Coordinates of C-alpha atoms in Angstrom, one line a residue:
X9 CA -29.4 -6.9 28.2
X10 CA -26.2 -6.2 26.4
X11 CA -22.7 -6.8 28.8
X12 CA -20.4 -3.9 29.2
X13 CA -17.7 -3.6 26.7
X14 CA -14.6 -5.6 27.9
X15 CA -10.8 -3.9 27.7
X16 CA -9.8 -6.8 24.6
X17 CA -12.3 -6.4 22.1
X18 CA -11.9 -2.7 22.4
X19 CA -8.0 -3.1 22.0
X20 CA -8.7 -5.6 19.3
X21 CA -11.1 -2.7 17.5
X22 CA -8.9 0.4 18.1
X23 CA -5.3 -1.4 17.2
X24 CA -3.8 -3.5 14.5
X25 CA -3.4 -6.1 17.4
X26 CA -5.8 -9.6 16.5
X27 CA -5.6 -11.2 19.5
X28 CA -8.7 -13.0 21.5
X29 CA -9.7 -14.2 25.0
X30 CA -8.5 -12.5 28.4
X31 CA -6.8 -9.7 28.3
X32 CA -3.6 -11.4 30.4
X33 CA -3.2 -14.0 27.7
X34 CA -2.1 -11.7 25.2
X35 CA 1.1 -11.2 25.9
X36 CA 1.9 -15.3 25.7
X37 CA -0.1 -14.9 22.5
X38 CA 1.7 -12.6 20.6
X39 CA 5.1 -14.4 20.7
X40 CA 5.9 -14.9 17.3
X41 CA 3.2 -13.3 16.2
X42 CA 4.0 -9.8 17.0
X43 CA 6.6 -8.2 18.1
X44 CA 7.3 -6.9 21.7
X45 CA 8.9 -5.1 24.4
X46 CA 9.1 -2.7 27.5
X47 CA 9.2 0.6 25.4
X48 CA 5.9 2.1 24.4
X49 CA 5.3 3.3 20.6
X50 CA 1.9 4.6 20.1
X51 CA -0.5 2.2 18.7
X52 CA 1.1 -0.5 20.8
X53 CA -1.2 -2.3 22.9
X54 CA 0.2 -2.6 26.9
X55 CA -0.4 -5.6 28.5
X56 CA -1.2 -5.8 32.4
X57 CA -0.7 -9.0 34.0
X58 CA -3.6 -10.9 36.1
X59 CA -3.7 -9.5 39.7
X60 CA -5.6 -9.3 42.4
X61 CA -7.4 -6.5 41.2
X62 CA -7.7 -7.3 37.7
X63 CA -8.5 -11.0 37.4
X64 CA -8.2 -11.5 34.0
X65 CA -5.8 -9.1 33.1
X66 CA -6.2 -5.7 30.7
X67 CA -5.5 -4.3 27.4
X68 CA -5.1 -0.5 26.6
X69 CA -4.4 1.0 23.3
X70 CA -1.2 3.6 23.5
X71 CA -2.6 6.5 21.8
X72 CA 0.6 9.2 22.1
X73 CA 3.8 9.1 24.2
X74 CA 5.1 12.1 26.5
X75 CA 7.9 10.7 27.5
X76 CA 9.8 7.6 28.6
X77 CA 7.6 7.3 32.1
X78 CA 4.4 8.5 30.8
X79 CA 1.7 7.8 27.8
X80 CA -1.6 8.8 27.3
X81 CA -4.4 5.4 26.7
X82 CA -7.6 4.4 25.0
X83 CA -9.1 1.7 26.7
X84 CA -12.4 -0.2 28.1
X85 CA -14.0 -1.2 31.3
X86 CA -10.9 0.3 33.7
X87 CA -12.2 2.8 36.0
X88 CA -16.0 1.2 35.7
X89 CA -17.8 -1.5 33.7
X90 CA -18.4 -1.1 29.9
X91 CA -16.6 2.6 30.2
X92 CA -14.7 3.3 27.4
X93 CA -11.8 6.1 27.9
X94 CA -9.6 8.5 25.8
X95 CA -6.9 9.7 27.0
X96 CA -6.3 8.5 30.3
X97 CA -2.8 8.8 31.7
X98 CA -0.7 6.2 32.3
X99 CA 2.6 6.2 34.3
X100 CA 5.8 3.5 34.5
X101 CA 6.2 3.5 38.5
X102 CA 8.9 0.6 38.2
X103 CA 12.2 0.4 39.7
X104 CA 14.0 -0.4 36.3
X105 CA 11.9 1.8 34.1
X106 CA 10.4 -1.0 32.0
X107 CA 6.8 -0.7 32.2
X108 CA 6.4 -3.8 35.1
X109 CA 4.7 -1.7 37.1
X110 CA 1.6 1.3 36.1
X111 CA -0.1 3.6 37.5
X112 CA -3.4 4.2 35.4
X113 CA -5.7 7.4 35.5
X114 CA -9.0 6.5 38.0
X115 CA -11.8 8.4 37.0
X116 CA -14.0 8.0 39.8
X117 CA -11.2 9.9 41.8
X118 CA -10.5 12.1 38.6
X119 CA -6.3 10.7 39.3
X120 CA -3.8 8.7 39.0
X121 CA -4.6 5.7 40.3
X122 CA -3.3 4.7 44.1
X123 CA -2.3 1.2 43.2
X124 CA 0.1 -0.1 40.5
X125 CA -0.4 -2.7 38.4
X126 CA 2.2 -5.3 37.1
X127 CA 2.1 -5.5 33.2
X128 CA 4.2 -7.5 30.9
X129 CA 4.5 -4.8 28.4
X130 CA 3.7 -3.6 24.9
X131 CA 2.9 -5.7 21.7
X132 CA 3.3 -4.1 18.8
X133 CA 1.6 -3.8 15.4
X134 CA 2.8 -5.8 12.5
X135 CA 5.0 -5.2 10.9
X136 CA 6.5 -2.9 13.6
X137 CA 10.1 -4.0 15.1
X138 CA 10.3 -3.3 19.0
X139 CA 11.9 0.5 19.5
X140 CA 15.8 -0.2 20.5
X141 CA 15.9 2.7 22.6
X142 CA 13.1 5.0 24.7
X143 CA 10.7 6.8 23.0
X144 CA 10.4 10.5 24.3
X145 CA 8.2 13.4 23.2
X146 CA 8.5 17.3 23.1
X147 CA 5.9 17.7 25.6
X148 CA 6.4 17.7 29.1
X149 CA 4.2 15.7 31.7
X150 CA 2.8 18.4 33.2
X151 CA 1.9 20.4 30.2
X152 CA 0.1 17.1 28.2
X153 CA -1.4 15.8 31.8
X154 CA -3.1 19.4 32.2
X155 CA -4.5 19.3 28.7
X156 CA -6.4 15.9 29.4
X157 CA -9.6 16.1 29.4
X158 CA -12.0 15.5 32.2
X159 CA -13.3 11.7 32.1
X160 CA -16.3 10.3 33.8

């Protein structure tokens, strides 16, 4: 019987990130391999540290950016084993704005998640300097949350 598909090989498949092992060891891993930092740029993979509720850590793929405190994810085994998702929400709930604490969409509850989740922050692809300043998009929240589609 195959095993469901785990959050780092699908980050490994879906970014130009070549990392290995448990998702909370990437971000140790990519120094000075990759460049990184607290401000997301889409194809950047965000890191979640090890918690009580995620053991080992996760990986998600940044697929676009709405604004400084929100992005929209691709990403494995998060709201059930071996589920793969597109386009699920994420939002920065921290104090300082630096992406050390996310809410992630839960599609069992089909919404944000009720817990946050510390996270080191994003590695970027090669070749890719970390983003100086925060990246914001034409579209608000509201308008690119109600044009998700339904997961589960």
């Amino acid at each position: 019987m195959a095993r469901p598909l785990q959050c780092a090989p699908y980050a490994r498949d879906h970014s130009a990130i070549n990392l290995h092992g448990n998702a909370a060891t990437w971000w140790s891993q990519a120094e000075g391999a990759y460049a990184r930092g607290n401000v997301p740029r889409e194809g950047s993979v965000l890191v979640f540290k090890a918690s009580g509720a995620i053991p080992v850590g996760h990986v998600a793929v940044v697929k676009s950016i709405v604004d400084e405190r929100h992005v929209v994810l691709n990403h494995a085994n998060w709201s059930r084993p071996g589920m793969i998702e597109t386009s699920a929400m994420a939002e920065d709930v921290s104090a300082q704005g630096d992406w050390s604490s996310v809410r992630v969409w839960y599609a069992p509850t089909r919404s944000m998640g009720l817990r946050s989740s510390p996270a080191f922050g994003f590695i970027y692809a090669p070749g890719t300097d970390a983003p100086q300043q925060p990246a914001g998009a034409s579209d608000s929240f509201q308008a690119a949350f109600a044009t998700l589609p339904a997961q589960g």
